[in-house]
PDB file of C-alpha atoms in Angstrom:
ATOM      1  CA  UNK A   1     -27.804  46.530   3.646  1.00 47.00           C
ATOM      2  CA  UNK A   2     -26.395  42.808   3.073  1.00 44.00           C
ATOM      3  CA  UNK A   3     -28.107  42.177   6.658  1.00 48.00           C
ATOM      4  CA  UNK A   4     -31.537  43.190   5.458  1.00 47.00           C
ATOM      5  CA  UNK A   5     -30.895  41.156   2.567  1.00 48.00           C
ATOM      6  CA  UNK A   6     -30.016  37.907   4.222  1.00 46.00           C
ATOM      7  CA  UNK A   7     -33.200  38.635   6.472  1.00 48.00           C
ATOM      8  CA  UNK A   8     -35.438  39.263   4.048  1.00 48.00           C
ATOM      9  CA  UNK A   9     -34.548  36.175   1.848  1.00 51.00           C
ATOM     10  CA  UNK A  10     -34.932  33.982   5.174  1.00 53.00           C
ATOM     11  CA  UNK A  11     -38.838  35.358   5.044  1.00 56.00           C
ATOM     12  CA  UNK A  12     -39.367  33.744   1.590  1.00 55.00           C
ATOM     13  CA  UNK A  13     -41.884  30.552   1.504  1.00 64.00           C
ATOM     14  CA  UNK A  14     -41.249  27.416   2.682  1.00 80.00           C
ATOM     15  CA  UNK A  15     -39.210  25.207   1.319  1.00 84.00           C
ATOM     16  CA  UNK A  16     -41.594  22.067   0.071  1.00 89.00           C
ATOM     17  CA  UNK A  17     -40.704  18.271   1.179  1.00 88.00           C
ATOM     18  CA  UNK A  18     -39.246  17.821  -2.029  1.00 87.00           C
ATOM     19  CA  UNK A  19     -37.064  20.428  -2.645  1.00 86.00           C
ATOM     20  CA  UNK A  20     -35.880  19.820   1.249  1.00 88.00           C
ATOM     21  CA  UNK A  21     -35.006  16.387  -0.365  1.00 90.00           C
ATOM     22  CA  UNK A  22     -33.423  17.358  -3.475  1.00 87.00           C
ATOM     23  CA  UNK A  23     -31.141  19.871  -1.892  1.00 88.00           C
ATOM     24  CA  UNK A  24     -30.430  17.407   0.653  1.00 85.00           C
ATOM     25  CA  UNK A  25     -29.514  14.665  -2.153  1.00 86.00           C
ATOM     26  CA  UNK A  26     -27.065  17.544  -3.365  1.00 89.00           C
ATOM     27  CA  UNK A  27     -25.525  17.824  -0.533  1.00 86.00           C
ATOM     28  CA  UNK A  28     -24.899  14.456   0.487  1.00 85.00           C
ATOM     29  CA  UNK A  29     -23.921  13.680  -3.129  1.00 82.00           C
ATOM     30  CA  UNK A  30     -20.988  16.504  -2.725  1.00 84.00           C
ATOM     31  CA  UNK A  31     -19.618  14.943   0.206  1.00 84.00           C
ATOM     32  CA  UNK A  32     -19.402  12.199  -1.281  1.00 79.00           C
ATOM     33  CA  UNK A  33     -17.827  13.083  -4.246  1.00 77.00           C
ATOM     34  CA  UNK A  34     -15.018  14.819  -1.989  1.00 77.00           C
ATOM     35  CA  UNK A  35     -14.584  11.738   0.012  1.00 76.00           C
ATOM     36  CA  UNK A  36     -14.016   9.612  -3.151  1.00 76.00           C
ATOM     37  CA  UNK A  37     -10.924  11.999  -4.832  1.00 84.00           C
ATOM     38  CA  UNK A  38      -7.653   9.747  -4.443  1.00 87.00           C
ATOM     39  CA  UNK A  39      -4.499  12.317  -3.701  1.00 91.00           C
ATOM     40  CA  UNK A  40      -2.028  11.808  -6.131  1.00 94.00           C
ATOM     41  CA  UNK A  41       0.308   8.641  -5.041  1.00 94.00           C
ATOM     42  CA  UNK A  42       3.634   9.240  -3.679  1.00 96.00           C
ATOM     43  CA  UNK A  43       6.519   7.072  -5.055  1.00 97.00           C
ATOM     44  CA  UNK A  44       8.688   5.492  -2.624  1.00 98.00           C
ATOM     45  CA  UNK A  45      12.312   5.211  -3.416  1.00 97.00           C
ATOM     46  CA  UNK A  46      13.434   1.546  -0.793  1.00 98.00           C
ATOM     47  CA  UNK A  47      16.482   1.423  -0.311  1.00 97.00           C
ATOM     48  CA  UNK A  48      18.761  -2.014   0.111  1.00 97.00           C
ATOM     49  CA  UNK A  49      18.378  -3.752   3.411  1.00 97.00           C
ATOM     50  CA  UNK A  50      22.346  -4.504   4.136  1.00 96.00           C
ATOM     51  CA  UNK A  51      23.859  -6.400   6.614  1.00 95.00           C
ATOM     52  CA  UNK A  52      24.370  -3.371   9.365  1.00 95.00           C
ATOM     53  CA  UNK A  53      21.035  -2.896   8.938  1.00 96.00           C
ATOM     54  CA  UNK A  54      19.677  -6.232   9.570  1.00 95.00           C
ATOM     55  CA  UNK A  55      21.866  -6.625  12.732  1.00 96.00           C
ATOM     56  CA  UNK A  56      20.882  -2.859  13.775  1.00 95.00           C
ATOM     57  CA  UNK A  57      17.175  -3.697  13.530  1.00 94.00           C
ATOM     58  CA  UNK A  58      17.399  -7.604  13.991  1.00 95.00           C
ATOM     59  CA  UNK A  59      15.633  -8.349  11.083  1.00 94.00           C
ATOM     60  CA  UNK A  60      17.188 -12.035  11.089  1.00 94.00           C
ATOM     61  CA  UNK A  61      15.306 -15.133  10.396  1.00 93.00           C
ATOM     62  CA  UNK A  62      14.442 -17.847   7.654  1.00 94.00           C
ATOM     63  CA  UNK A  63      12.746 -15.962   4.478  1.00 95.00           C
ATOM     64  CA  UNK A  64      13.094 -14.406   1.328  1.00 96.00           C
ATOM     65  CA  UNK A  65      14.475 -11.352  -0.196  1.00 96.00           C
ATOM     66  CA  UNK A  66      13.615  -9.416  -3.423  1.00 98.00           C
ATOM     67  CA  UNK A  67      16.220  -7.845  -5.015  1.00 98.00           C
ATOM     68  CA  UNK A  68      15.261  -5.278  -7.791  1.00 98.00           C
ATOM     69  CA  UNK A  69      16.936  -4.981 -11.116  1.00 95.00           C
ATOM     70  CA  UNK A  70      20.000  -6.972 -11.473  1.00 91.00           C
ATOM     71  CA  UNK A  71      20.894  -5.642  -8.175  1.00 90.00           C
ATOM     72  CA  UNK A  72      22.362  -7.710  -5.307  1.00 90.00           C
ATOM     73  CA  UNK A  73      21.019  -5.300  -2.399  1.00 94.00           C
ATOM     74  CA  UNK A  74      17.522  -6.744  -1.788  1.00 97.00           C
ATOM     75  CA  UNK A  75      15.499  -3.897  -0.508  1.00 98.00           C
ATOM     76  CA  UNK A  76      12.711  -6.298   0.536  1.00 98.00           C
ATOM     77  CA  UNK A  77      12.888  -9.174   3.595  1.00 98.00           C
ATOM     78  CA  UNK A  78       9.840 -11.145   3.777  1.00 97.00           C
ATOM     79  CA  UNK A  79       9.495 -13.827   6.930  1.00 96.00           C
ATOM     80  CA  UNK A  80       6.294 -16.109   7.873  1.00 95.00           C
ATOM     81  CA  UNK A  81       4.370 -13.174   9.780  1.00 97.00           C
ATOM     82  CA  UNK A  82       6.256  -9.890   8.512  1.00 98.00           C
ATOM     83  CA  UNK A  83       8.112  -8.007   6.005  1.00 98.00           C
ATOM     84  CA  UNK A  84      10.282  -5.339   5.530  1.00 98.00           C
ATOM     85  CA  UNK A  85      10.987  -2.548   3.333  1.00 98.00           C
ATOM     86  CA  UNK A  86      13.878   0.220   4.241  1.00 97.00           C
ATOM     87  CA  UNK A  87      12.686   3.712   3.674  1.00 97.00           C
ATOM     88  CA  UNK A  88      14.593   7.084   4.680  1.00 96.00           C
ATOM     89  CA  UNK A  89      16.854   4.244   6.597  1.00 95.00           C
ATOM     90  CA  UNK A  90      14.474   2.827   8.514  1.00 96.00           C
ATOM     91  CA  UNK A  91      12.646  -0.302   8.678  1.00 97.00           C
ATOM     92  CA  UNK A  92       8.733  -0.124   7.359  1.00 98.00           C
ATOM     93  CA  UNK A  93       7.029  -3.609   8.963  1.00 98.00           C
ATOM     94  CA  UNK A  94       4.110  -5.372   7.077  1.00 98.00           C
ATOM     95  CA  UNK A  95       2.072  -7.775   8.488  1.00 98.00           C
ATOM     96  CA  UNK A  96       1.395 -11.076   6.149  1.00 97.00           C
ATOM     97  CA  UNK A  97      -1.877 -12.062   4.854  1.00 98.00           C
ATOM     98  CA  UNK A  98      -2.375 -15.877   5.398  1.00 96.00           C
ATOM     99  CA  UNK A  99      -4.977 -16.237   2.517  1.00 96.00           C
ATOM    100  CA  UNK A 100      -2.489 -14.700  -0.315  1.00 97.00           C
ATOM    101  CA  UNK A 101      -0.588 -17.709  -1.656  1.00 94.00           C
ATOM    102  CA  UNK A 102       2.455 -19.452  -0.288  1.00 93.00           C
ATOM    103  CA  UNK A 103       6.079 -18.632  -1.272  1.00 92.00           C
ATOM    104  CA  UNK A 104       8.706 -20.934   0.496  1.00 91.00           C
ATOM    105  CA  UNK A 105      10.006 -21.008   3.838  1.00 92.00           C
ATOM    106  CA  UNK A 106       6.344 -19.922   4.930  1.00 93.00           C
ATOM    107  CA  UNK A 107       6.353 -16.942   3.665  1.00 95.00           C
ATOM    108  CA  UNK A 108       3.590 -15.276   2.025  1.00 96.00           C
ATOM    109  CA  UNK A 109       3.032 -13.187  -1.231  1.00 96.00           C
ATOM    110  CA  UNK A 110       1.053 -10.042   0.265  1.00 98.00           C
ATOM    111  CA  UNK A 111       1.753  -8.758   3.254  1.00 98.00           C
ATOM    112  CA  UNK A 112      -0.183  -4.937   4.749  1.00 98.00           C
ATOM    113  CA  UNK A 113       0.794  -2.192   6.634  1.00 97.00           C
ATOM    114  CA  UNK A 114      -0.248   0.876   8.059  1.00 96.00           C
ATOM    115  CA  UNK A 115      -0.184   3.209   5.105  1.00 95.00           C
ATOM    116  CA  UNK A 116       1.122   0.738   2.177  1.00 98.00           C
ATOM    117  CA  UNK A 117       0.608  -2.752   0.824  1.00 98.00           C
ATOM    118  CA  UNK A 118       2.513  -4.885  -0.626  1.00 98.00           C
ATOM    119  CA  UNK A 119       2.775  -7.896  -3.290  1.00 98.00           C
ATOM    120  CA  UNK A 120       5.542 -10.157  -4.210  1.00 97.00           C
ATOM    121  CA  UNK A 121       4.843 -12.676  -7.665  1.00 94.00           C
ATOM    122  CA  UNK A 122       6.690 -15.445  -9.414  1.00 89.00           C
ATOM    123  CA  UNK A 123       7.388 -13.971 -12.875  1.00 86.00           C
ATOM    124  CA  UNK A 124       8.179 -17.476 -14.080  1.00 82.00           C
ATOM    125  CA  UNK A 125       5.659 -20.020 -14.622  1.00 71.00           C
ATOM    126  CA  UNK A 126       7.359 -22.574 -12.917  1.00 66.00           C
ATOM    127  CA  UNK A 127       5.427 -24.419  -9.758  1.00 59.00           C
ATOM    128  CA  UNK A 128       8.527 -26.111  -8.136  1.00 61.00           C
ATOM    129  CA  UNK A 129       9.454 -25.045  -5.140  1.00 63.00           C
ATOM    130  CA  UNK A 130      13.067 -23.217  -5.599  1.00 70.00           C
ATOM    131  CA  UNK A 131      15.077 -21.083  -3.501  1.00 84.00           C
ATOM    132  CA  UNK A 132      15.472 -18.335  -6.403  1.00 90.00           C
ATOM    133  CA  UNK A 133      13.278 -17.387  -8.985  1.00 91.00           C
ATOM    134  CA  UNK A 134      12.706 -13.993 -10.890  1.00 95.00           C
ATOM    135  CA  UNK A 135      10.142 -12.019  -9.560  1.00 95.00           C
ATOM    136  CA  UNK A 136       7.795  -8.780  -9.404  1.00 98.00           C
ATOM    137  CA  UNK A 137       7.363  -6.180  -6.433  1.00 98.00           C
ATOM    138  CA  UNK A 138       4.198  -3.951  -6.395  1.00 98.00           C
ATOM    139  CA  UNK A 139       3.784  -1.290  -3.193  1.00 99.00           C
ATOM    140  CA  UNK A 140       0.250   0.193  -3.122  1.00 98.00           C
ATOM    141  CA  UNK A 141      -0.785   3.601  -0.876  1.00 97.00           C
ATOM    142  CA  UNK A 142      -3.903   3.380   1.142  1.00 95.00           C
ATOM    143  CA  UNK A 143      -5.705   4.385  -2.038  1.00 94.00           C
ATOM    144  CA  UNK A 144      -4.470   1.215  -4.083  1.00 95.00           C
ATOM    145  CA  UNK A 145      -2.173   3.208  -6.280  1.00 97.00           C
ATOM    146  CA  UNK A 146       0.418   2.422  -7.229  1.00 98.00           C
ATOM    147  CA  UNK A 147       3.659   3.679  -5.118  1.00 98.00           C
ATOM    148  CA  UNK A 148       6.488   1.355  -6.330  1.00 98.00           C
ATOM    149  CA  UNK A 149       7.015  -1.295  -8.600  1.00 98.00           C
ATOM    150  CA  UNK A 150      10.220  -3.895  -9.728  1.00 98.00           C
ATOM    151  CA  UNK A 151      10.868  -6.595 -11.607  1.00 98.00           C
ATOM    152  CA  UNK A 152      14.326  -8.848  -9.843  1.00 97.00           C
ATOM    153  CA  UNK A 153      14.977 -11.530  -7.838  1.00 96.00           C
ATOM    154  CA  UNK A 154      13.592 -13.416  -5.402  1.00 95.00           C
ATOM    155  CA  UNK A 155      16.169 -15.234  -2.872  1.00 94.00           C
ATOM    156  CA  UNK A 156      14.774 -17.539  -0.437  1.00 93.00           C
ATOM    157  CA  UNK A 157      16.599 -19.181   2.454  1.00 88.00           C
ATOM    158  CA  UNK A 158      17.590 -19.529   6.302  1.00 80.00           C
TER     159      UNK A 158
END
């Protein structure tokens, strides 16, 4: 019966130009609205980069380091062309972008990665070049939400 059905409504008239149109609109206009809906984001929990951990992943070199909180572990290294954030105790590498501004030692304040960005700011007005200065860290997901976020310390040196 639900055969004859499905036959019989494919007899019905044509569909006109415009109502080929309008359902087309409708469809194109629900794919789009499914492409556009952001997942929820996904905190990340970084944890601090230590010393083993720098020699077991020979992260050395000339940079800075962000250190949330009042905290002394810095849980992010930024150098002239990368950074790094430890997650689930491994290293997550970020490429820098060149035309974010300048933070010393060559380092830059927003670097990218595969599945996260990142953004390091000067929470102090001051323009002086120093080797420590309170600062803010903002992660973004893919979606530009945002996945983590701390005020600290920024540490720069060799």
């Amino acid at each position: 019966m639900l055969a004859v059905t499905a036959l019989l409504a494919a007899c019905g008239p044509d569909k006109t130009a415009a109502q080929k149109r309008a359902e087309d609109d409708r469809a194109i206009a629900q794919v789009k609205a499914a492409q556009e809906i952001k997942p929820p984001p996904k905190p990340i929990d970084p944890q601090p980069i230590l010393f083993g951990d720098i020699q077991k992943f020979d992260l050395f070199g000339a940079g800075c380091a962000f250190a949330p909180g009042s905290s002394m572990g810095a849980v992010l290294l930024t150098r002239e062309k990368v950074a790094y954030l430890l997650l689930d105790g491994h290293p997550v590498r970020f490429a820098s972008d060149p035309g974010s501004a300048k933070l010393p030692l060559g380092t830059f304040s927003r670097y990218v990665g595969k599945e996260m960005a990142l953004s390091l700011t000067r929470t102090d007005n001051v323009a002086d070049e120093v080797t420590r200065w309170p600062g803010h860290l903002l992660v973004t997901d893919p979606y530009d939400q945002v996945v983590y976020q701390a005020d600290g310390q920024v540490q720069c040196g060799a």
